[in-house]
Coordinates of N, CA and C in Angstrom, one line a residue:
X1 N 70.9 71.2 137.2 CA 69.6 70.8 137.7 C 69.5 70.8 139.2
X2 N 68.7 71.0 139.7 CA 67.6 71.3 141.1 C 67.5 69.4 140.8
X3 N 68.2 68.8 142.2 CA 68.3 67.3 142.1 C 67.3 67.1 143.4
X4 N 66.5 66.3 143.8 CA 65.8 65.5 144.8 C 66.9 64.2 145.2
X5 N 67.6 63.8 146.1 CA 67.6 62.5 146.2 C 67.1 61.9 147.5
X6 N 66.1 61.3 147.2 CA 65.1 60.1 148.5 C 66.7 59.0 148.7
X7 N 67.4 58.4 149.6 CA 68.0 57.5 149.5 C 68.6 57.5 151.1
X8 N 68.6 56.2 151.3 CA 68.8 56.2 153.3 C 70.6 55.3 153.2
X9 N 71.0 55.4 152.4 CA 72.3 55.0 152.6 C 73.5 55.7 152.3
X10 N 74.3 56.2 154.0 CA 74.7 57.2 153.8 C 75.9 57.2 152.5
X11 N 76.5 56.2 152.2 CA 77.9 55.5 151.4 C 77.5 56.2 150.1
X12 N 76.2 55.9 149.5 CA 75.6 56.0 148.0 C 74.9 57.5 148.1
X13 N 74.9 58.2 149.1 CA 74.5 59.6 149.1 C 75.8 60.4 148.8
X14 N 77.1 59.8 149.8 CA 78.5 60.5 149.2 C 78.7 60.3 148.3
X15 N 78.9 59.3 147.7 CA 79.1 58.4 146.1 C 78.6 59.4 145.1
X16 N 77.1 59.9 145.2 CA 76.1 60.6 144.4 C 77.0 61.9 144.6
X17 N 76.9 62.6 145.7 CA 77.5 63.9 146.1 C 78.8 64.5 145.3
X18 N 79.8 63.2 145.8 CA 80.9 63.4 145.1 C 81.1 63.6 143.9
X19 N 80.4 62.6 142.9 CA 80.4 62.3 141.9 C 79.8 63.3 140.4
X20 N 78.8 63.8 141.6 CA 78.4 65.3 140.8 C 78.5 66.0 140.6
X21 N 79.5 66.1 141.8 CA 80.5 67.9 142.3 C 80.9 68.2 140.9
X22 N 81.1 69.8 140.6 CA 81.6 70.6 139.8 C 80.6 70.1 138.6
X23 N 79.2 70.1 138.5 CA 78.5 69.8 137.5 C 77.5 70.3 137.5
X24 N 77.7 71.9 138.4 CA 76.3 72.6 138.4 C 75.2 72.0 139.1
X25 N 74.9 71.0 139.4 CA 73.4 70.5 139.9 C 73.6 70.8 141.6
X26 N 72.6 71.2 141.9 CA 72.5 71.4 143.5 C 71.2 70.1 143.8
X27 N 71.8 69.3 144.9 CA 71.1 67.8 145.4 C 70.9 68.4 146.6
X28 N 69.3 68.1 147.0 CA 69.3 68.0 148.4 C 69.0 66.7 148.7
X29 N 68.7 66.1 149.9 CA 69.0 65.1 150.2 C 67.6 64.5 151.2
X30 N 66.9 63.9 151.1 CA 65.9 62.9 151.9 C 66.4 61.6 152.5
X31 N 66.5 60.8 153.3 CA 67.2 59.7 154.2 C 65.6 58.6 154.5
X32 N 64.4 59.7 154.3 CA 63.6 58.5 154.7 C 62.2 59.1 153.5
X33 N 61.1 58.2 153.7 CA 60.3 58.0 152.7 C 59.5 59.6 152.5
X34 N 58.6 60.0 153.8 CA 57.5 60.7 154.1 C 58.6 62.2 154.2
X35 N 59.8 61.9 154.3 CA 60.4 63.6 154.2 C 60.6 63.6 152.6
X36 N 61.0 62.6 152.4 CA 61.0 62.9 150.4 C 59.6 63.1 149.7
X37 N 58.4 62.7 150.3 CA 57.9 62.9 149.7 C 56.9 64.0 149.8
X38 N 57.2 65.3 151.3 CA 56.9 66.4 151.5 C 58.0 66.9 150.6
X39 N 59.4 67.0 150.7 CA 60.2 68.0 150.2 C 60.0 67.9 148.2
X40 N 59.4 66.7 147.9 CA 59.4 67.0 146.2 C 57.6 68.1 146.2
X41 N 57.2 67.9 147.2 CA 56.2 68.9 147.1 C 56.0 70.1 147.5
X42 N 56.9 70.5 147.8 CA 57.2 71.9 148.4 C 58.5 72.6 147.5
X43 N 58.9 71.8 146.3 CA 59.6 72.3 145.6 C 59.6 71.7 144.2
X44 N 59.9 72.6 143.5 CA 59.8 72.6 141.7 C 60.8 71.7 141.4
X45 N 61.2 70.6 141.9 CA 62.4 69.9 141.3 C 63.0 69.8 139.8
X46 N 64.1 69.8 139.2 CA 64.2 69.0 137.8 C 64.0 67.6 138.2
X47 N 64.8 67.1 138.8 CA 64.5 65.6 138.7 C 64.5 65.0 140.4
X48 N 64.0 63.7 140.3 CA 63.8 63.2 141.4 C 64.8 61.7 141.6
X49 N 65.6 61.2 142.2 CA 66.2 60.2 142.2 C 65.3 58.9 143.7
X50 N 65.2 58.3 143.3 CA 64.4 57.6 144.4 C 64.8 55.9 144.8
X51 N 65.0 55.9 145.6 CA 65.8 54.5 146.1 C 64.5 54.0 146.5
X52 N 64.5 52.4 146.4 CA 63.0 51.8 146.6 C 62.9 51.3 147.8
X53 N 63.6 51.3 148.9 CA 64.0 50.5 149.7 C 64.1 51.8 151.2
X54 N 62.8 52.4 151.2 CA 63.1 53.2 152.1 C 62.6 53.4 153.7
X55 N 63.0 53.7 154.8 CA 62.3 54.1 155.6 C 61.0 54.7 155.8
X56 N 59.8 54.1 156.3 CA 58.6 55.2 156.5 C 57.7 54.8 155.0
X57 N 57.9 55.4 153.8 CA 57.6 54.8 152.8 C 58.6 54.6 151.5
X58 N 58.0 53.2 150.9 CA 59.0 53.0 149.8 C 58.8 54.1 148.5
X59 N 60.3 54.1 147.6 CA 60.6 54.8 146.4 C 59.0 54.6 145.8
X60 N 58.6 53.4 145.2 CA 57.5 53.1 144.4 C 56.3 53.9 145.4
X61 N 55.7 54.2 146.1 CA 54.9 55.0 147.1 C 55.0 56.3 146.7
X62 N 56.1 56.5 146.8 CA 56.8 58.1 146.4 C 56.2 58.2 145.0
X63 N 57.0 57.7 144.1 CA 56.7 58.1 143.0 C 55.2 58.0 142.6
X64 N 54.2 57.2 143.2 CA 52.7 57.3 142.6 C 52.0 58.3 143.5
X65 N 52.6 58.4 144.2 CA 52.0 60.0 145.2 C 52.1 61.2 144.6
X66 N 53.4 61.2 143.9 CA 53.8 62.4 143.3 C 53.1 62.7 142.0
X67 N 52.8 61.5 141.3 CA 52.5 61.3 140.0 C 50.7 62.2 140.0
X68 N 50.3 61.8 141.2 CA 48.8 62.7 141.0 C 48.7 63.7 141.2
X69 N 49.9 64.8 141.4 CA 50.1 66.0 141.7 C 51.1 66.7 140.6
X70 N 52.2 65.7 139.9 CA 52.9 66.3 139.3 C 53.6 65.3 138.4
X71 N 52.9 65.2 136.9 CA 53.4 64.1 135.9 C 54.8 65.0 135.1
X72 N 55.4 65.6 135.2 CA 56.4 66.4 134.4 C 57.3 66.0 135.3
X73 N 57.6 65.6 136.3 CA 59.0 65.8 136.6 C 59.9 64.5 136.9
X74 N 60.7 64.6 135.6 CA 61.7 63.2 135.8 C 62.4 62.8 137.2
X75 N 61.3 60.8 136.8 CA 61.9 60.5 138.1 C 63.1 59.3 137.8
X76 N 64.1 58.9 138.5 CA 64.9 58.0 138.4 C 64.8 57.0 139.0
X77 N 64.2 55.9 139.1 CA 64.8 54.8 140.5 C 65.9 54.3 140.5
X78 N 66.3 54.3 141.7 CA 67.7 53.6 142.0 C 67.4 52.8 143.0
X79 N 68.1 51.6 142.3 CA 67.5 50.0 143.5 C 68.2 48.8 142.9
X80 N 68.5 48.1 144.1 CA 69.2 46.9 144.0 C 68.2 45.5 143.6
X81 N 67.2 46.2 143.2 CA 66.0 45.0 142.5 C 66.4 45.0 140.9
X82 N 66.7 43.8 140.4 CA 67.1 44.1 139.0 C 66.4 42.9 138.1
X83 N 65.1 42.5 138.5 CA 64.2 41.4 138.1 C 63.3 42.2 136.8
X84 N 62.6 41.8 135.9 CA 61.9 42.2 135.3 C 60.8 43.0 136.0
X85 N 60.2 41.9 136.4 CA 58.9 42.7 137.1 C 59.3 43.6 138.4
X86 N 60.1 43.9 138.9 CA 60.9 44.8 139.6 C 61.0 46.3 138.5
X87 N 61.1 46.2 137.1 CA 61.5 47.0 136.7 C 59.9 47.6 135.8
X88 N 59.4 46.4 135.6 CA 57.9 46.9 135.3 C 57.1 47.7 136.0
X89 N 57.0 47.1 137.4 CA 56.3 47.7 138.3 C 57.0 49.0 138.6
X90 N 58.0 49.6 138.4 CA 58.6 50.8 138.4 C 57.7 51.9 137.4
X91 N 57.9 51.4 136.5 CA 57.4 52.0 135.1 C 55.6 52.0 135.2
X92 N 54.9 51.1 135.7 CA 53.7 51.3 136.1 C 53.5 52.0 137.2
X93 N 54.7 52.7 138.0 CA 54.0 53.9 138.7 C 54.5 55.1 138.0
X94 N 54.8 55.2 136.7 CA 55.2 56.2 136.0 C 56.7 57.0 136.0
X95 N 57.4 55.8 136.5 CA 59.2 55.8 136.7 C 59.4 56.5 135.2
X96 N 60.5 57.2 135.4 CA 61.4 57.9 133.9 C 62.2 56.6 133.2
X97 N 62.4 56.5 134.7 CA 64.2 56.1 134.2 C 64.1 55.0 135.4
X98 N 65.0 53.7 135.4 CA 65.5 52.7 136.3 C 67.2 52.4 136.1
X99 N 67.6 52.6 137.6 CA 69.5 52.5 137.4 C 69.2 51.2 138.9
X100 N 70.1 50.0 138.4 CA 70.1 48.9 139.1 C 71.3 49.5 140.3
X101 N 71.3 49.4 141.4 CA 72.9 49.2 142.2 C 73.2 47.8 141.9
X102 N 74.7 47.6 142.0 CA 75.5 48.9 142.1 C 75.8 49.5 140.6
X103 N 75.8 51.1 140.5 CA 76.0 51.3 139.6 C 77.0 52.2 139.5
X104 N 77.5 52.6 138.1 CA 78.8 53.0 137.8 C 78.1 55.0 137.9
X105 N 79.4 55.8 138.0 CA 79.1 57.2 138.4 C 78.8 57.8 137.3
X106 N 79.4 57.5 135.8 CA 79.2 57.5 135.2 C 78.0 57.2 133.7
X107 N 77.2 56.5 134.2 CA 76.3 56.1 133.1 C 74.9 56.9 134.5
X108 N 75.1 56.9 135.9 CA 74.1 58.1 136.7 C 74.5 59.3 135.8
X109 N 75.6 60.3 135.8 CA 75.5 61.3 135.1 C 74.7 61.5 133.3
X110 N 75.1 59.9 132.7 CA 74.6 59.9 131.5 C 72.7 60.0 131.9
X111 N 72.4 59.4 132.6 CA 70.8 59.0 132.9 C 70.7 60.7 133.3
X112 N 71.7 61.1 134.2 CA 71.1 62.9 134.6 C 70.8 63.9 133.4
X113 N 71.9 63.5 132.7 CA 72.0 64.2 131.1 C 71.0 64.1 130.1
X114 N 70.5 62.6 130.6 CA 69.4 62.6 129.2 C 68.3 63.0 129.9
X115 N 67.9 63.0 131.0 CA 67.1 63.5 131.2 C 66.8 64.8 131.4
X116 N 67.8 65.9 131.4 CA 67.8 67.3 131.0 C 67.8 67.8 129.7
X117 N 68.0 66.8 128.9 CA 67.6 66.8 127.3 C 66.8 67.0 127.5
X118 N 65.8 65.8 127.7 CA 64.6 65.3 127.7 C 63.4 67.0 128.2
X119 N 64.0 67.2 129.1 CA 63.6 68.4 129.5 C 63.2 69.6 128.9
X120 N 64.4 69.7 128.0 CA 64.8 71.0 126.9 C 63.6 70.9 126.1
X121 N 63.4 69.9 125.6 CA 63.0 69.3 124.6 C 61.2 69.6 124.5
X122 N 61.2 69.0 125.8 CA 59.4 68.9 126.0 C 58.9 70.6 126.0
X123 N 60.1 71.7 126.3 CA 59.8 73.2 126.9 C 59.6 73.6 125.2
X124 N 60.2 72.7 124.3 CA 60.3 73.2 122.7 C 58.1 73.2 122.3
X125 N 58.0 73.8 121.1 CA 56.8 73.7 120.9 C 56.7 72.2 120.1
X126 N 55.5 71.5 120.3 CA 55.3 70.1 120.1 C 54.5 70.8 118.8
X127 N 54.2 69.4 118.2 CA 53.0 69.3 116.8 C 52.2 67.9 117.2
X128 N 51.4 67.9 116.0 CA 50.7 66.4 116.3 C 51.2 65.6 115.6
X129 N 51.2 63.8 115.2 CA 51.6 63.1 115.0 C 49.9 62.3 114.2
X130 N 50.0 61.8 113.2 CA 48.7 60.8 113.2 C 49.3 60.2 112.2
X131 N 48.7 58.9 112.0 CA 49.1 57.4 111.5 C 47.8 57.3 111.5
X132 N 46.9 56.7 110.6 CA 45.6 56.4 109.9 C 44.6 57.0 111.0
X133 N 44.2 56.5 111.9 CA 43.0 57.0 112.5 C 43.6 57.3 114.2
X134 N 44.6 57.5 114.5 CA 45.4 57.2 115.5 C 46.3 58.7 115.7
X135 N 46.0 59.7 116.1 CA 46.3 60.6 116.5 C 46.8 61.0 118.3
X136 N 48.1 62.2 117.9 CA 48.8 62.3 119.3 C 49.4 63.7 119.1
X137 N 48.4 64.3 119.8 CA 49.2 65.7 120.6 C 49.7 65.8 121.4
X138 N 51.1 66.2 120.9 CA 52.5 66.3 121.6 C 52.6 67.3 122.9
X139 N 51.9 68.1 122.0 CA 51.7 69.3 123.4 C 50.8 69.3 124.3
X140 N 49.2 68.3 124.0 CA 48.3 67.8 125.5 C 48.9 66.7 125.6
X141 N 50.3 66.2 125.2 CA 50.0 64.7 125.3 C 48.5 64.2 125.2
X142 N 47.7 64.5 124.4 CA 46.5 63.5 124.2 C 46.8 62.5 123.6
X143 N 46.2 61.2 123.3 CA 46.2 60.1 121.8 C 44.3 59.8 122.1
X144 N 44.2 59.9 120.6 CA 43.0 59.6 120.3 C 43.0 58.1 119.0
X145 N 42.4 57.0 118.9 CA 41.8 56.4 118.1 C 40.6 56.5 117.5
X146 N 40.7 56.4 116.5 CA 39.0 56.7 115.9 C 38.4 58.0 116.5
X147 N 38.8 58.6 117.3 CA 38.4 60.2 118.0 C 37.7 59.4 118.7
X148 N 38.4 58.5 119.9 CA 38.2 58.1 121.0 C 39.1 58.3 121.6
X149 N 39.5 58.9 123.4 CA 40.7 59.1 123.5 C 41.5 57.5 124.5
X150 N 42.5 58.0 124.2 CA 43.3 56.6 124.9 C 44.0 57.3 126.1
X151 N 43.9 55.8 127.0 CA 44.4 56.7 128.3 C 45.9 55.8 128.3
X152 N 46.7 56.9 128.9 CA 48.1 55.6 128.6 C 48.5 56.1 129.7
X153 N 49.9 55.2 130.4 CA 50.9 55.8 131.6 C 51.7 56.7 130.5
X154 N 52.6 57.3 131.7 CA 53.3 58.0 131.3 C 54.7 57.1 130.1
X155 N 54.9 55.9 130.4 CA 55.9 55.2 130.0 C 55.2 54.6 129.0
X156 N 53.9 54.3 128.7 CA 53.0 54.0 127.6 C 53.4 54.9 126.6
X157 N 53.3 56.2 126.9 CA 53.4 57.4 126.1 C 54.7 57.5 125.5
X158 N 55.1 57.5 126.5 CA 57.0 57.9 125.8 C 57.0 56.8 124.8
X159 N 56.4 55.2 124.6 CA 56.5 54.2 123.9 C 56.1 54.7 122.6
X160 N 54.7 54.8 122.8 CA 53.9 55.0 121.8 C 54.5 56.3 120.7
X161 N 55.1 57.4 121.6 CA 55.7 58.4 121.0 C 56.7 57.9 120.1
X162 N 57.7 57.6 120.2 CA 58.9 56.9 119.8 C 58.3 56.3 119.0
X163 N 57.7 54.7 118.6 CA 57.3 54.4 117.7 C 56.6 55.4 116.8
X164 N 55.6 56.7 117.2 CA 55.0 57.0 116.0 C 55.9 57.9 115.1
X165 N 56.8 58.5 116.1 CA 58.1 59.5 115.6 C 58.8 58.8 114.5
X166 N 59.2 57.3 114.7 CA 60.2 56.6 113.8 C 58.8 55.8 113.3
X167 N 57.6 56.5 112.6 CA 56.9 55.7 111.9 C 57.3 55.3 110.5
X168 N 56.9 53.7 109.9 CA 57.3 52.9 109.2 C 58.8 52.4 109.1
X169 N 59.5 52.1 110.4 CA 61.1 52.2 110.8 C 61.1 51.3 111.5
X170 N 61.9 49.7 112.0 CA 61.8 48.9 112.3 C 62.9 49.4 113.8
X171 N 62.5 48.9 114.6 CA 62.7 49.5 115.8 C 63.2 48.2 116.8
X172 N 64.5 47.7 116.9 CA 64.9 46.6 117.6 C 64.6 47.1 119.5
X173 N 64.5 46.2 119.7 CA 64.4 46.0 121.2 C 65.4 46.8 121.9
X174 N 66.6 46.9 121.6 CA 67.9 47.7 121.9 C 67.4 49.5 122.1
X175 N 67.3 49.8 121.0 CA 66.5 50.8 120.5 C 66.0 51.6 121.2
X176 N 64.7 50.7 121.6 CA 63.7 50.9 122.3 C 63.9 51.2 123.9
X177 N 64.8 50.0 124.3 CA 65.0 50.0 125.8 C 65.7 51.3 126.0
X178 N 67.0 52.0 125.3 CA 67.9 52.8 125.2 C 67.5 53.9 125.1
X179 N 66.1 54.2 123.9 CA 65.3 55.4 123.8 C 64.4 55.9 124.9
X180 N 63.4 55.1 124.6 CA 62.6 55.2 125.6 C 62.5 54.3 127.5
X181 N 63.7 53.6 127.7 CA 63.7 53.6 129.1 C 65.2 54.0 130.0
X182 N 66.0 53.9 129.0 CA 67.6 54.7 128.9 C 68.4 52.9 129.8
X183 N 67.5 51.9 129.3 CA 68.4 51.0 130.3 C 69.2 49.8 129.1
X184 N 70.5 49.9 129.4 CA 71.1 49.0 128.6 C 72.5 48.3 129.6
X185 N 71.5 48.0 131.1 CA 72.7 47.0 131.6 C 71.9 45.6 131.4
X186 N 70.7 45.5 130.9 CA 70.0 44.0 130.7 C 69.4 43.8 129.6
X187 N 69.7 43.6 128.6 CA 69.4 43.5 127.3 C 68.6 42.1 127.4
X188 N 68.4 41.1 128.1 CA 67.8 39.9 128.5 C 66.3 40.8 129.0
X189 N 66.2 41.3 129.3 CA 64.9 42.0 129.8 C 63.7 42.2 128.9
X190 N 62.5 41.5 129.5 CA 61.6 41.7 128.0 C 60.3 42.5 128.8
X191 N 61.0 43.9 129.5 CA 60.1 45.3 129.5 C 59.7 45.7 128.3
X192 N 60.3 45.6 127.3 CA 59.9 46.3 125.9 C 58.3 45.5 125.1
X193 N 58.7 43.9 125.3 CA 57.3 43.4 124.8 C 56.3 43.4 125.6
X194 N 56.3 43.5 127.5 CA 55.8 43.7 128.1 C 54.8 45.1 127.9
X195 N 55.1 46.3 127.1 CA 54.8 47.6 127.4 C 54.6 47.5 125.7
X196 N 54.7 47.2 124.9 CA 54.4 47.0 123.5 C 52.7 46.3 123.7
X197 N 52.7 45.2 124.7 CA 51.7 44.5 124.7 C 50.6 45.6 125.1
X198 N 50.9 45.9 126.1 CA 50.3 46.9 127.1 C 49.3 47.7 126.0
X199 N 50.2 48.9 125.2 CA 50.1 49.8 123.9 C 48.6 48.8 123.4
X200 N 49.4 47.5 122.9 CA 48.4 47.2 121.8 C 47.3 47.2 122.4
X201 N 46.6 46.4 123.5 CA 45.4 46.6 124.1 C 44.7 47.4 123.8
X202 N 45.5 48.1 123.9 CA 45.0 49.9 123.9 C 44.9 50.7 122.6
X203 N 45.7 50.1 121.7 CA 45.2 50.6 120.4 C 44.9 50.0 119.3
X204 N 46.0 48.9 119.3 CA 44.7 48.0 118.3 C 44.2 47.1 118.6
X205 N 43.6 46.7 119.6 CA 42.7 45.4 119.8 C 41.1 45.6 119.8
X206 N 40.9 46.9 120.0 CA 39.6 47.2 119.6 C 38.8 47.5 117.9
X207 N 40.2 47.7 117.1 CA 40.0 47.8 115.9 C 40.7 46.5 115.0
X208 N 40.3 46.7 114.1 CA 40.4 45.2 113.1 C 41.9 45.7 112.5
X209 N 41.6 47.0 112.1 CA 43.2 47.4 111.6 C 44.6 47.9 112.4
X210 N 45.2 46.7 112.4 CA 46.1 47.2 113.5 C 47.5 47.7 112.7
X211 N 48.1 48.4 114.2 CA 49.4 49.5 113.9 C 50.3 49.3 113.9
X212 N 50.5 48.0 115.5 CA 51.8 48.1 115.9 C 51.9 46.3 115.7
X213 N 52.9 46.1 114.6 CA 53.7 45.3 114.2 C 54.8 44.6 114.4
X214 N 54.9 43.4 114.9 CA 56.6 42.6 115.3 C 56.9 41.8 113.7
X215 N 58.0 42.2 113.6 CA 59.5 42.2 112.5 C 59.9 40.8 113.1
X216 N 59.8 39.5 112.9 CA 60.4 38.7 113.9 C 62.0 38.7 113.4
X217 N 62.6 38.6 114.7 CA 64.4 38.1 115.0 C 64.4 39.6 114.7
X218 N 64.3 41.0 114.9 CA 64.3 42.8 114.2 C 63.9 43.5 115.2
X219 N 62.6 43.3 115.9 CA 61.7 44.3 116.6 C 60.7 44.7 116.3
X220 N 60.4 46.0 116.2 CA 58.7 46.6 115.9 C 58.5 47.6 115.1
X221 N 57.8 47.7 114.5 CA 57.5 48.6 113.3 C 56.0 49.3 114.1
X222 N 55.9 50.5 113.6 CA 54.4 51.3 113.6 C 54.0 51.4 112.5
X223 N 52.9 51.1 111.5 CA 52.5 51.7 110.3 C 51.5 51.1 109.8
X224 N 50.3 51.7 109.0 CA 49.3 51.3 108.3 C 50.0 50.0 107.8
X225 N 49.0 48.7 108.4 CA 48.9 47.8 108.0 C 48.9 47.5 106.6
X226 N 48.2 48.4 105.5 CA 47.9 48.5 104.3 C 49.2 49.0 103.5

């Protein structure tokens, strides 16, 4: 993979460097906010890694600047913020992925790997998905209710996907975090009911029949109420 990394500390730029060596990916490297966020636009990146904590402007800046120019390209945050809403507000500028410092070199390469899955995957041909009146093209990423359309983030999406993929399948929090946000150093983290809430707003609260389901002490189910 063609790596971006935004990050001003030179210790964790070697760390990265080293660590990747002999694994095919070519990193180039940004040190402050406003050069990372020329250089992801002047180049087709696979992925973006972004430290929040930067000179000039922050990671979170970066990533919503980019996002109105270019929603396909996996981003990673890396940051020593490891609060919930530290990790929401990531995902509300359309973050892929969140890796806390300090982190191990190994579960970075796991996060690089799934997201070149992730990649493979989306280049495959999609289909659509529908659950009673609740439809999702894989390949516009559209979602429609009632043949109304729903607007979601990108990390709305990946939710909502996942649940309709494993529809009528009870889906623990673990699951979820691991699937769709790849983070499993804080299992105490309640991103998942946070962004479940989010979904429902948005799809069933305007209709009487709802979709998305809590299993108590289990997690979440998708499926006709009926």
């Amino acid at each position: 993979m063609e790596i971006l990394l935004v990050e001003d500390e030179p210790s964790v730029i070697s760390l990265i460097q080293r660590g990747l060596k002999g694994e095919n990916h070519v990193i180039s490297v940004a040190m402050d906010g406003y050069t990372g966020l020329k250089m992801a636009g002047l180049h087709p990146y696979d992925l973006i890694i972004l430290d929040v904590m930067l000179p000039g402007m922050n990671g979170l800046e970066i990533c919503r600047n980019i996002r109105k120019t270019n929603q396909d390209v996996p981003i990673l945050i890396l940051s020593a913020l490891n609060q919930t809403e530290d990790i929401v507000e990531a995902f509300n500028r359309d973050a892929d992925d969140y890796l806390t410092k300090p982190f191990k070199l190994d579960e970075l390469r796991a996060r690089i790997d799934r997201q070149s899955r992730k990649a493979r995957q989306q280049t495959m041909t999609g289909n659509t998905i529908t659950i009673d009146n609740l439809v999702m093209d894989r390949d516009s990423k559209n979602v429609q209710r009632g043949g109304k359309s729903v607007i979601l983030t990108a990390t709305e999406y990946r939710l909502l996907e996942y649940l309709m993929v494993n529809k009528n399948k009870i889906l623990s929090r673990v699951d979820i975090l691991e699937e769709v946000w790849g983070i499993d150093f804080n299992m105490s983290t309640n991103v998942v009911d946070v962004y479940v809430n989010y979904l429902r707003k948005k799809i069933d609260y305007t209709t009487e029949k709802k979709l998305i389901h809590t299993v108590i002490g289990m997690g979440y189910i998708l499926r006709n109420e009926n």
